[in-house]
Coordinates of C-alpha atoms in Angstrom, one line a residue:
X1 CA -50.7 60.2 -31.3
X2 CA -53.2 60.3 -33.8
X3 CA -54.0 58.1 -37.2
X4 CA -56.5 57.7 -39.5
X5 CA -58.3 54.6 -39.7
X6 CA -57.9 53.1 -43.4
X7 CA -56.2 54.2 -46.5
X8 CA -59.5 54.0 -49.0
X9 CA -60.6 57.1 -50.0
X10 CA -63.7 55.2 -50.9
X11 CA -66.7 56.5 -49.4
X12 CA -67.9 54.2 -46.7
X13 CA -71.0 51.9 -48.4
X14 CA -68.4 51.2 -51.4
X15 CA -66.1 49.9 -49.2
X16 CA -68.1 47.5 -47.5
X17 CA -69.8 46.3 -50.7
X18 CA -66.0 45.7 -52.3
X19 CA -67.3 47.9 -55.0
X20 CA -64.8 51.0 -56.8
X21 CA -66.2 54.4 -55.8
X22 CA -65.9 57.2 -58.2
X23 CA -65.3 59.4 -54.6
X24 CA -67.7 62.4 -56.1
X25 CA -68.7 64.3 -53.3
X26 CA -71.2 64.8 -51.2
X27 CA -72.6 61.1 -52.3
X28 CA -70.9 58.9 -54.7
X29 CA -72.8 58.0 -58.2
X30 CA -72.4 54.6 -58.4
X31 CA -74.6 54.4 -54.8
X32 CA -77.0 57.0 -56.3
X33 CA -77.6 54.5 -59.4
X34 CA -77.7 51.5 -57.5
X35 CA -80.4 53.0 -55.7
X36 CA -78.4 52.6 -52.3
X37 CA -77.6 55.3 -49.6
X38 CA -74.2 56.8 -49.5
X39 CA -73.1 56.7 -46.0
X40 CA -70.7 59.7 -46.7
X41 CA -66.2 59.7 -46.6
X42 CA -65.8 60.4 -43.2
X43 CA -63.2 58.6 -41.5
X44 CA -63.4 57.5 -37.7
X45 CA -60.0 59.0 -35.6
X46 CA -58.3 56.3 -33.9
X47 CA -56.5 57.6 -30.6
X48 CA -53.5 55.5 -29.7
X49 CA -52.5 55.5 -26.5
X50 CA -48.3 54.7 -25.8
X51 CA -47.0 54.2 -22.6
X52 CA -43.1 53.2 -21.0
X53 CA -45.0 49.7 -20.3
X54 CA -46.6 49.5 -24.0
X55 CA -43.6 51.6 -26.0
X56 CA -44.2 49.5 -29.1
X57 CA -48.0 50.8 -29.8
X58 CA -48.5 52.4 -32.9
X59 CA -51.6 53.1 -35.2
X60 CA -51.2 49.8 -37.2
X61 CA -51.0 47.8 -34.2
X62 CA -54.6 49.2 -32.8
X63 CA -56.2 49.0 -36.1
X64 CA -54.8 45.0 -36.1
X65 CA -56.4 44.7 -33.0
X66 CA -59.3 46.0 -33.7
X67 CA -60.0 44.1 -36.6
X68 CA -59.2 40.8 -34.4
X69 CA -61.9 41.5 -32.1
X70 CA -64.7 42.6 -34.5
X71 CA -63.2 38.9 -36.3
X72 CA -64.1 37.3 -32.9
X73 CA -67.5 38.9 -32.2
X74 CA -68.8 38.6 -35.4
X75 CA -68.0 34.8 -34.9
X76 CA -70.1 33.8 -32.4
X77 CA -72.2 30.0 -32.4
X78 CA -74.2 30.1 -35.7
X79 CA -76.6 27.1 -35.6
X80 CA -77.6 28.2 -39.2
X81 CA -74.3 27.0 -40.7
X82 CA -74.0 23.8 -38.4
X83 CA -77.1 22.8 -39.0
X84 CA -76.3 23.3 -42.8
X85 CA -73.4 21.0 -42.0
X86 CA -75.1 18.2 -40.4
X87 CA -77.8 18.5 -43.1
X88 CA -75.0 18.2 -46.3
X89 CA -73.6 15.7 -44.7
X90 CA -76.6 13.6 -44.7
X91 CA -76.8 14.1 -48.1
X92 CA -73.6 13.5 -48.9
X93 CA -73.9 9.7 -50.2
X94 CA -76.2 12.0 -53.0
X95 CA -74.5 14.8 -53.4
X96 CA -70.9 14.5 -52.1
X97 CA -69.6 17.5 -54.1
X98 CA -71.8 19.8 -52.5
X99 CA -71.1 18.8 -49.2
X100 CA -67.1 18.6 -49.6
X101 CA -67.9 22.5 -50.8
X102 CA -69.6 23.8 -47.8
X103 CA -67.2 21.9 -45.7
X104 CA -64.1 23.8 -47.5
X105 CA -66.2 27.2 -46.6
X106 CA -66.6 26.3 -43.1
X107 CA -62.4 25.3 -42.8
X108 CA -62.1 28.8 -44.3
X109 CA -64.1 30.5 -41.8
X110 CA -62.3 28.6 -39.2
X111 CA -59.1 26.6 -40.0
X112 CA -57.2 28.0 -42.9
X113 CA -55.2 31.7 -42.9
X114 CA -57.5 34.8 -43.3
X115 CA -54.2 36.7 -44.7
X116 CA -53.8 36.7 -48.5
X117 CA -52.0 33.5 -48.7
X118 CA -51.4 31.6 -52.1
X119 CA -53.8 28.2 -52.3
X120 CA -51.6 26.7 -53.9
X121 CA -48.6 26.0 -51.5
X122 CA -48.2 25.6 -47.5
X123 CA -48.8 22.6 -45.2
X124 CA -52.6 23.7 -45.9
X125 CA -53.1 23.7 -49.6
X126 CA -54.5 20.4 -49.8
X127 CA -57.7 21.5 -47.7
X128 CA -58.4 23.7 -50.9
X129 CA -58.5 20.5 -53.1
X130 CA -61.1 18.9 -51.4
X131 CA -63.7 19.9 -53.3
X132 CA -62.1 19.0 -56.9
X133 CA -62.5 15.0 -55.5
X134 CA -65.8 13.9 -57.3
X135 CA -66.1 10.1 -56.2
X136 CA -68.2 9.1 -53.3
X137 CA -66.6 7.9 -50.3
X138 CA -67.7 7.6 -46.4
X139 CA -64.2 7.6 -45.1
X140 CA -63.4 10.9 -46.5
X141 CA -67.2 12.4 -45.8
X142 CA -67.3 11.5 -42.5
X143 CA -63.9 12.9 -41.6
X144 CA -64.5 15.8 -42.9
X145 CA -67.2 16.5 -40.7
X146 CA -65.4 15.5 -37.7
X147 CA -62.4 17.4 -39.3
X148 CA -65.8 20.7 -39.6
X149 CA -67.3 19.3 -35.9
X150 CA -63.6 19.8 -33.9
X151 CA -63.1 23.3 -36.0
X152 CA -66.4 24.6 -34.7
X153 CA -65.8 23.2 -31.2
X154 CA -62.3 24.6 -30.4
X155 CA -63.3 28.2 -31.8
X156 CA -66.4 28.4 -30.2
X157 CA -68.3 28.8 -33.0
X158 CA -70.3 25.7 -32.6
X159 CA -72.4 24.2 -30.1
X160 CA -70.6 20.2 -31.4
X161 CA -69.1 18.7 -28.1
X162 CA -65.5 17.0 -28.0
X163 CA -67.6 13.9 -27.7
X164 CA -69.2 14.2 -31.0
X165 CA -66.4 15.3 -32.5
X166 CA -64.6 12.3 -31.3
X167 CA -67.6 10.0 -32.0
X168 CA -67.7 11.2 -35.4
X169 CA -63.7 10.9 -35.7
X170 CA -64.1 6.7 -34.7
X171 CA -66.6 6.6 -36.6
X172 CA -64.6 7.5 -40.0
X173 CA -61.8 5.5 -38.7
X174 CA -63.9 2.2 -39.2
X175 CA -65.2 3.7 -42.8
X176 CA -61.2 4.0 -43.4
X177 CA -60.2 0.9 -42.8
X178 CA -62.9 -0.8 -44.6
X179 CA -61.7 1.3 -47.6
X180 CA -58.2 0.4 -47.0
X181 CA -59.8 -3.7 -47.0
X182 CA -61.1 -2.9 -50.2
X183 CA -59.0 -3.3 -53.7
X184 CA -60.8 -0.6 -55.3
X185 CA -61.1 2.0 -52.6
X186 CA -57.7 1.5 -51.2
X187 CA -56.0 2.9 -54.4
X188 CA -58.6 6.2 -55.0
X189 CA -57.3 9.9 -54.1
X190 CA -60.5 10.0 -51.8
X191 CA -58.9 7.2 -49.5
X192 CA -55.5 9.7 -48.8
X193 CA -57.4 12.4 -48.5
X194 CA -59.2 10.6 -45.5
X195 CA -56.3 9.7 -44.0
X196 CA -55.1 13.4 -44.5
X197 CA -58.3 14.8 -43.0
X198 CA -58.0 12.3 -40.1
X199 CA -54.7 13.2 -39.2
X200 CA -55.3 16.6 -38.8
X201 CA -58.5 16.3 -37.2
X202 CA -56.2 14.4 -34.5
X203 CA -54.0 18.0 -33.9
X204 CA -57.7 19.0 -32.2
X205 CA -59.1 16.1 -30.5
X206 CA -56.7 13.6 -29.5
X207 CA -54.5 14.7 -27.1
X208 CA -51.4 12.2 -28.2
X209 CA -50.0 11.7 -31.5
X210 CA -49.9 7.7 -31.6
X211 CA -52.3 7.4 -34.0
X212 CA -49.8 9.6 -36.6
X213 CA -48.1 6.4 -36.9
X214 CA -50.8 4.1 -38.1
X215 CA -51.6 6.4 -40.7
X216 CA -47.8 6.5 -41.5
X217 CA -48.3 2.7 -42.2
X218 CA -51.5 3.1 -43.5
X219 CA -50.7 5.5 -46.1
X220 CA -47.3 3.2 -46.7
X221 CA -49.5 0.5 -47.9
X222 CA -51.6 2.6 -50.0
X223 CA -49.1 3.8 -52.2
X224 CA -47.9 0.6 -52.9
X225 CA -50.8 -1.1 -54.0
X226 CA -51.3 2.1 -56.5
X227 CA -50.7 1.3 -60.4
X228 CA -47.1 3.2 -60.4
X229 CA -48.6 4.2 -64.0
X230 CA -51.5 6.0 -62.1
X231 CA -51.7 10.2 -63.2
X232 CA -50.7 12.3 -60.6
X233 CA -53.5 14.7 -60.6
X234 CA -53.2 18.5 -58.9
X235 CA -55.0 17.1 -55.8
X236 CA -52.9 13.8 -55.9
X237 CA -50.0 15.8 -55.4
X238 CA -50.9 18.4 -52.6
X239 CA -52.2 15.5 -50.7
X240 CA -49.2 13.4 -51.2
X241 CA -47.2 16.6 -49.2
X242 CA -49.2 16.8 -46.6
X243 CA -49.0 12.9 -46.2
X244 CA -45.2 13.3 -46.6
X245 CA -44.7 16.2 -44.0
X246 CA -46.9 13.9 -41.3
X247 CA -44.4 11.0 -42.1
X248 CA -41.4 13.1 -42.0
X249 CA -42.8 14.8 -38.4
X250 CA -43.6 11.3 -37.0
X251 CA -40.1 10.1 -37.5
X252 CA -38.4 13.1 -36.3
X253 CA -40.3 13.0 -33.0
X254 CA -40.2 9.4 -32.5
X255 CA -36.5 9.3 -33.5
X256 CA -37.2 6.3 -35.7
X257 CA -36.9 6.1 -39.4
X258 CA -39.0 3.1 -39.8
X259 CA -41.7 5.2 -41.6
X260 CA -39.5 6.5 -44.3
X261 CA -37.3 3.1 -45.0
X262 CA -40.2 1.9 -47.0
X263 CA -38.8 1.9 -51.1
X264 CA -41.9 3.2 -52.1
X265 CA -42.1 6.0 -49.3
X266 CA -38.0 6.6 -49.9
X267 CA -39.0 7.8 -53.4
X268 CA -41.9 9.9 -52.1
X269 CA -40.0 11.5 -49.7
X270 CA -37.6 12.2 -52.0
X271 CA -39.1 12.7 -55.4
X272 CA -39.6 16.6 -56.2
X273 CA -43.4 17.5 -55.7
X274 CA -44.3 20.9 -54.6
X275 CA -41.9 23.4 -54.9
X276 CA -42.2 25.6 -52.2
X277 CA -39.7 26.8 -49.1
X278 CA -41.5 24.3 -47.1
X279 CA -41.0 21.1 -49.6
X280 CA -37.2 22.3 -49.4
X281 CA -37.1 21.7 -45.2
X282 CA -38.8 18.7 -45.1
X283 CA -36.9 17.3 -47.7
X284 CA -33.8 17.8 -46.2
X285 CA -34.8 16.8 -43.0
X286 CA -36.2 13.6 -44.2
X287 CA -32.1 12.7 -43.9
X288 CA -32.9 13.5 -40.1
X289 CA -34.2 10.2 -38.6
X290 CA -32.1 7.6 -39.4
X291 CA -29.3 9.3 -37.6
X292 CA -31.2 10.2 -34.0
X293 CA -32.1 6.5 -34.3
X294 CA -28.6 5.5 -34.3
X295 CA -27.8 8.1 -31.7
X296 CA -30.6 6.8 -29.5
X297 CA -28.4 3.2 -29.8
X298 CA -24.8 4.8 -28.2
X299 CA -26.2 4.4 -24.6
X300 CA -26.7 0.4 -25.3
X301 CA -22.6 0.4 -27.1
X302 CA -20.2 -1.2 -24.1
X303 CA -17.0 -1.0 -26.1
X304 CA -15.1 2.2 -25.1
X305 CA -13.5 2.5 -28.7
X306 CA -16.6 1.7 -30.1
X307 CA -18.7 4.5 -28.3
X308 CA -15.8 7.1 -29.6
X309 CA -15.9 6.6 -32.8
X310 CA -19.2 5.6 -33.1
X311 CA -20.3 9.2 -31.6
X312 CA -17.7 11.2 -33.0
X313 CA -18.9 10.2 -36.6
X314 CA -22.8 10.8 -35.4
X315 CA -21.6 14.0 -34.1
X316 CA -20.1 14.9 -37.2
X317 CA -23.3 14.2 -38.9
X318 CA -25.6 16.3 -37.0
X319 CA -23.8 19.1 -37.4
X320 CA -23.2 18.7 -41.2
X321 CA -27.1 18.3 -41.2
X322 CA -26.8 22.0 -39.5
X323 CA -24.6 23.1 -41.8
X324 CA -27.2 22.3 -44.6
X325 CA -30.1 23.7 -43.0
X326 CA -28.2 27.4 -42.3
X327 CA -27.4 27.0 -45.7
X328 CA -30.9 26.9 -46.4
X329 CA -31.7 30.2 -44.3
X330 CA -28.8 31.9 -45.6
X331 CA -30.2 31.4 -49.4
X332 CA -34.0 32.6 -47.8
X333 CA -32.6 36.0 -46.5
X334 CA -31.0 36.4 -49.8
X335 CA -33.6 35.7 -51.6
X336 CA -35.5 39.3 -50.8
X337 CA -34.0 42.6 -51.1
X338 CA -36.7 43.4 -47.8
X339 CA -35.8 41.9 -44.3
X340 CA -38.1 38.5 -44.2
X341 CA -38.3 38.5 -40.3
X342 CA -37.7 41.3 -37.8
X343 CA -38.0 41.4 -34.1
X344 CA -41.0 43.6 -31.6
X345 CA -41.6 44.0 -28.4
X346 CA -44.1 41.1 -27.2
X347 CA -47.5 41.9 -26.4
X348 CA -48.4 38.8 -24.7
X349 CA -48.5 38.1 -21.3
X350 CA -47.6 34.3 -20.1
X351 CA -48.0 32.8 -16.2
X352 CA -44.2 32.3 -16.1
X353 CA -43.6 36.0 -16.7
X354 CA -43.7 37.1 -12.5
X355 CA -42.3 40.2 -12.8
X356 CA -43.3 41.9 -16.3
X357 CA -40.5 43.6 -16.2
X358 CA -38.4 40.8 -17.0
X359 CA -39.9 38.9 -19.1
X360 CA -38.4 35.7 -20.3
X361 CA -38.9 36.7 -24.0
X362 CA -39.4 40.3 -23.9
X363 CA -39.1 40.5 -27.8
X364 CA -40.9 38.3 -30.5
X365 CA -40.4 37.6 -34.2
X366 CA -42.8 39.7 -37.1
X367 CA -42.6 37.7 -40.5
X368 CA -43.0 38.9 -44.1
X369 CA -45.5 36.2 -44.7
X370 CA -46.6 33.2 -43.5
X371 CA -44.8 31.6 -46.6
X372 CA -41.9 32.4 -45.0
X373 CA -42.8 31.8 -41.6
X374 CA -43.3 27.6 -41.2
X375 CA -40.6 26.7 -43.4
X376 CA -38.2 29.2 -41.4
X377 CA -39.7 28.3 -38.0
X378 CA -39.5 24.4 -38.5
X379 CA -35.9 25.0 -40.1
X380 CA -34.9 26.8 -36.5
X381 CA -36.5 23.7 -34.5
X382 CA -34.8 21.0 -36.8
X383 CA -31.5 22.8 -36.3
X384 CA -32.3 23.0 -31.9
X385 CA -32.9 18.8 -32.1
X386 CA -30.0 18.0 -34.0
X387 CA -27.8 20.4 -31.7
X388 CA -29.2 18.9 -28.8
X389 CA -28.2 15.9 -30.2
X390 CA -24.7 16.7 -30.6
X391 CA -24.8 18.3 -26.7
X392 CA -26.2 14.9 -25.4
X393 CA -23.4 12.9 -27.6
X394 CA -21.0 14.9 -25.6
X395 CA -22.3 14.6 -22.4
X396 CA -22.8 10.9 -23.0
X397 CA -18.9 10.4 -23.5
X398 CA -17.7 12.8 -20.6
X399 CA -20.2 11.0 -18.5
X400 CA -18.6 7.4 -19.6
X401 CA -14.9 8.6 -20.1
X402 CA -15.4 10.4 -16.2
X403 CA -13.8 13.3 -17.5
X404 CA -13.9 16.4 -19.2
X405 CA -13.4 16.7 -22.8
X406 CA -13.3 19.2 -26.2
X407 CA -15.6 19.0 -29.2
X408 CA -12.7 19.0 -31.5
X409 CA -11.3 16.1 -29.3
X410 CA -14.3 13.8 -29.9
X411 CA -14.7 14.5 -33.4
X412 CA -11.2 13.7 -33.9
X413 CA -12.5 10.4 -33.1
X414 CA -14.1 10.0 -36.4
X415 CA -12.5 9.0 -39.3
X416 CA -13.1 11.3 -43.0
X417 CA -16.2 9.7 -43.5
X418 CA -19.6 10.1 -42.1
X419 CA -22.2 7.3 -43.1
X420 CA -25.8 8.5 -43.5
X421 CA -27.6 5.4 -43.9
X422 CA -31.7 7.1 -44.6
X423 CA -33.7 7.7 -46.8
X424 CA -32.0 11.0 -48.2
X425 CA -28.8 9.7 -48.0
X426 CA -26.1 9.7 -51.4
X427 CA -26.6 6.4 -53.4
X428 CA -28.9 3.6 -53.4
X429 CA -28.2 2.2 -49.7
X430 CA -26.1 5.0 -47.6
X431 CA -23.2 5.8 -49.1
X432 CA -20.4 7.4 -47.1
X433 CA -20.6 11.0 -46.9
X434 CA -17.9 12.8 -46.6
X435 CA -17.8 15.5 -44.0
X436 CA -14.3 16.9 -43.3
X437 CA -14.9 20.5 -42.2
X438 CA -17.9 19.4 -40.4
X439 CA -18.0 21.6 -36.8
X440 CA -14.5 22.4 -37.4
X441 CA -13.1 24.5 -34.9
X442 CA -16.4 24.6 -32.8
X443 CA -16.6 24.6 -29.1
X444 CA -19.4 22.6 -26.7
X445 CA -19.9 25.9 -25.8
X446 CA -20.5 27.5 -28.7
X447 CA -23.1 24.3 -29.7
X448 CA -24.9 25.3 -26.8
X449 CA -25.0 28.7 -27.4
X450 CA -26.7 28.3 -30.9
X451 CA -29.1 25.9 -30.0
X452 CA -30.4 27.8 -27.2
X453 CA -31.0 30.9 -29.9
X454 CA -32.4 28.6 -32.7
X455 CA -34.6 27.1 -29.2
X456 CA -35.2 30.8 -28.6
X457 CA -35.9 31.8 -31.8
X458 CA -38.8 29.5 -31.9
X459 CA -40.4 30.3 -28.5
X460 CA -40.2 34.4 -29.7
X461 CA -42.4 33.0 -33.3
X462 CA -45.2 31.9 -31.4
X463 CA -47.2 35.2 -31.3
X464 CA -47.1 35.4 -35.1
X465 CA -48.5 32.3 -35.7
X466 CA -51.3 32.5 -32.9
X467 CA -52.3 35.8 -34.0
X468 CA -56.3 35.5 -35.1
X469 CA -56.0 35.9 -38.4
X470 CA -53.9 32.3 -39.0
X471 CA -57.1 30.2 -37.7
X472 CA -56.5 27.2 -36.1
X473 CA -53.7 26.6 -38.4
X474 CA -51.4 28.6 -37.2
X475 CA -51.5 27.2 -33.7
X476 CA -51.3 24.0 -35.4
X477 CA -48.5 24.8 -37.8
X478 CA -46.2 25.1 -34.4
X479 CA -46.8 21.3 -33.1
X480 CA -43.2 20.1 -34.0
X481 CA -41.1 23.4 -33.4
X482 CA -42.9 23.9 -29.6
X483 CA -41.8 20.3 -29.4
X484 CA -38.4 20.5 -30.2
X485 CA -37.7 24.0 -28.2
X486 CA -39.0 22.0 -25.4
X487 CA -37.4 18.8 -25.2
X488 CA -34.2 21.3 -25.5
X489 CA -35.3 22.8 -22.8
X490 CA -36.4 20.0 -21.0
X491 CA -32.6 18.2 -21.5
X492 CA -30.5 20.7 -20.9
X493 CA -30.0 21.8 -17.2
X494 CA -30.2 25.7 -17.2
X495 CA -33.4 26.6 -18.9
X496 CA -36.0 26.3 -16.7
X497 CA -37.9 29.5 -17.0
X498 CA -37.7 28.9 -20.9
X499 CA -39.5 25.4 -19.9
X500 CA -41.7 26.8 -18.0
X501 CA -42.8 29.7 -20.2
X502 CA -43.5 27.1 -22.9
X503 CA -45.7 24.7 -20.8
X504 CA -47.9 27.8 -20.1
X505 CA -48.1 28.5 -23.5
X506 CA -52.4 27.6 -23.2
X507 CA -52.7 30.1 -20.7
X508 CA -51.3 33.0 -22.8
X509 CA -52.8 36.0 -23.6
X510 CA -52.5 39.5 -26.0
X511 CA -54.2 41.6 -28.6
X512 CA -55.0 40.1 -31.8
X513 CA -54.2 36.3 -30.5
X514 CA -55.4 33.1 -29.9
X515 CA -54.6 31.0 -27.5
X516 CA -55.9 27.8 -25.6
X517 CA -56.6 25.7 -28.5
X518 CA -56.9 22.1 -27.4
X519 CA -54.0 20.7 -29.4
X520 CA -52.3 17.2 -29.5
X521 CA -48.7 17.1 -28.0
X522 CA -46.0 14.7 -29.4
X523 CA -44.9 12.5 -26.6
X524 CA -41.9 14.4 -24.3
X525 CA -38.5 12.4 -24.6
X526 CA -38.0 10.7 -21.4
X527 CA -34.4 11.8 -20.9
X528 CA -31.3 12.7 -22.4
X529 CA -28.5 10.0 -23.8
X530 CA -26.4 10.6 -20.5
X531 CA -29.6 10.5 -18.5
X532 CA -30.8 13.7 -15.9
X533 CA -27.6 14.9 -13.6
X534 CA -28.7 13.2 -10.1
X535 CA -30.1 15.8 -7.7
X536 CA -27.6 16.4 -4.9
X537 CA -30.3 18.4 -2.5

């Protein structure tokens, strides 16, 4: 098979200069009056080869990959623009704007998506209003550059060491907390955004996420001391997300809602900020939580009626939570007239994957955008925790009762209502909900049938959002849903090759990707609510 590379009729020096050809033939006039050389409208032939073991090979795919690698060798170590870096940064108590600038560039080159992606919404928009924050500040400067040091050390386009990334990174912490000491300082946009910096920074250099919730505190305290009265400028406010998606994430993981019982964080959490797809999933998950804390309680309950009806309502809540969240799908599918995600054969090759012929997941997911990708991804890994949860509720109260048991018989358990006591929850202090119809006429079975797909699901997004052209933030962007896929995994007795594939995940490889990154890991959960099945070998 043979295709054309590019669709530009433009002739070839117009297209790398970005400039409209007038296509005249046998040289263009707009070269001959710019005094340049036309390099002629010939096109290179691109031959693709398809064979039974790489069926899904087409002209688009090769001209993606090809474009990957000239990315990757044309980004080799370039001292020019480090040095640049370490030279605007010593400049920066001067000239701070300039430096916050270059620093944006650099995330671009290395960090942020290469695809056309709006600057305006996403988990990464607030790197793009960096530069608009004019007042001096060393917190914010010097994570920044750790933030640009641990960019240019995990692609390889730097010669900064992890040690000087993670020298810089203390460093800033100690300008952070001074700022936070300081009644002035504490209250300015510059302040978040160094704790915003700083926490992502930590996604690359520090390999555990217990420093997420300091900052959860940290950036707690600062919005209270802030004059409610205060504008809420454009940079204010994409800040603000990212600082609410990293308290959301920390509680979710740590199964504690502690960060998001504040009052003044409740309204955050809840108050309409950005509106994006991705705004919408956190928002509803910020309801999440409260009830895996009170889940993580039913081991310590003694009383047998107690532990029914106690799990049977919890039950009932997860799985109106699910409920809510396909809800949410349902609506993004309907909101295009084009499919928004479609599955291809994989290209990558993992460790766990013996025999390539049976590959564990021999298909992976293509998205329309990457607008639609995180918020659709993280919606598939809230939905796999909370029907985990709802396994390990039921396998908690066969294990107790010493006996078999149906879904529908434990919910029965429950009475009409379902209390929600978070952050999201009806009312002013968790109201009852009520949830009648919640996992009505739903088998264990068929729980653990859909949380193995939405487990799945995630595992078979991964490719997309490692492919070259995401930076380092696409890698990033899958922290939480690689977590949640594998503590299902991890739980549930049966999925082992899944488990396995996904702690080989570093050691990947394919066309077009990335993988390898050196990338903090939320702590694994240490077992399930009924505890491991004892080994009988």
């Amino acid at each position: 098979m043979v295709g054309i590379a590019g669709k530009s009729q433009a002739c070839h020096t117009c297209r790398q200069r970005r400039l409209r050809c007038d296509m005249r033939r046998p040289v263009c006039r707009k070269c001959v009056k710019g005094k340049r050389t036309c390099t002629g409208y010939d096109r290179d032939f691109i031959f693709v080869n398809r064979t039974p073991s790489s069926s899904s090979t087409t002209a688009s795919t090769v001209l993606a990959e090809r474009r990957a690698l000239r990315q990757l060798k044309d980004a080799p170590a370039d001292p020019t623009s480090e040095a640049d870096l370490h030279r605007l940064f010593s400049e920066s108590r001067h000239n701070c704007r300039k430096f916050r600038q270059y620093a944006v560039q650099l995330l671009e080159a290395t960090y942020l998506p290469k695809l056309p992606v709006s600057t305006t919404e996403g988990s990464f928009s607030w790197a793009y209003r960096l530069s608009d924050l004019l007042k001096p500040s060393r917190s914010l400067d010097t994570s920044l550059f750790a933030f640009c040091l641990s960019q240019l050390h995990v692609t390889g386009t730097g010669s900064a060491s992890l040690y000087e990334c993670l020298n810089q990174y203390n460093t800033a912490l100690h300008y952070l907390y001074d700022d936070l000491d300081d009644p002035e300082k504490r209250s300015q946009e510059e302040t978040l955004a160094a704790i915003v910096v700083l926490s992502t920074c930590e996604l690359f250099v520090c390999p555990v996420s217990n420093s997420w919730s300091v900052h959860s505190h940290g950036i707690t305290d600062l919005l209270q001391l802030r004059d409610p009265e205060t504008t809420s400028t454009p940079a204010w406010r994409h800040l603000l997300s990212r600082m609410r998606l990293l308290c959301v994430l920390e509680a979710v993981t740590n199964r504690q809602a502690r960060a998001l019982e504040n009052d003044v964080m409740r309204r955050i959490v809840l108050q309409p900020n950005l509106d994006s797809p991705l705004e919408e999933v956190f928002q509803m998950s910020a309801d999440v939580p409260s009830i895996l804390e009170q889940a993580v309680a039913l081991s310590s309950v003694t009383n047998h009626d107690a532990l029914l009806s106690e799990s049977a309502t919890l039950a009932k809540s997860f799985l109106a939570m699910v409920e809510s969240f396909e809800s949410w799908l349902d609506a993004c599918w309907k909101a295009s007239s084009t499919l928004r995600v479609w599955s291809v054969p994989s290209r990558v090759t993992n460790p766990a994957d013996t025999d390539p012929s049976e590959k564990v997941f021999p298909f992976c997911f293509e998205f329309e955008s990457l607008v639609v990708a995180v918020p659709v991804i993280m919606c598939w890994a809230v939905i796999a925790q909370l029907y985990s949860n709802v396994i390990q509720i039921h396998d908690l109260i066969e294990a107790r009762l010493g006996r078999r048991i149906t879904l529908q018989h434990l919910l029965a358990q429950a009475g009409a209502v379902a209390v929600i006591d978070g952050p999201g929850a009806s009312g002013a202090s968790g109201q009852s909900t009520p949830l009648p119809t919640a996992g009505e006429g739903r088998s264990i079975e068929d729980i653990r049938a859909e949380g193995t797909k939405m487990a799945r699901n995630v595992c078979q997004s991964l490719q997309y959002m490692h492919q070259v052209e995401m930076g380092t933030y696409g890698g990033h962007a899958t922290t939480y849903p690689a977590w949640s896929a594998r503590q299902y995994f991890r739980l549930h007795p049966g999925h082992e090759r899944e488990a396995a594939w996904l702690q080989n995940t570093h050691k990947m490889k394919g066309p077009g990707t990335r993988w390898g990154l050196a990338q903090m890991r939320f702590a694994d959960i240490d077992k399930p609510l009924a505890g491991f099945p004892q080994d009988t070998t």
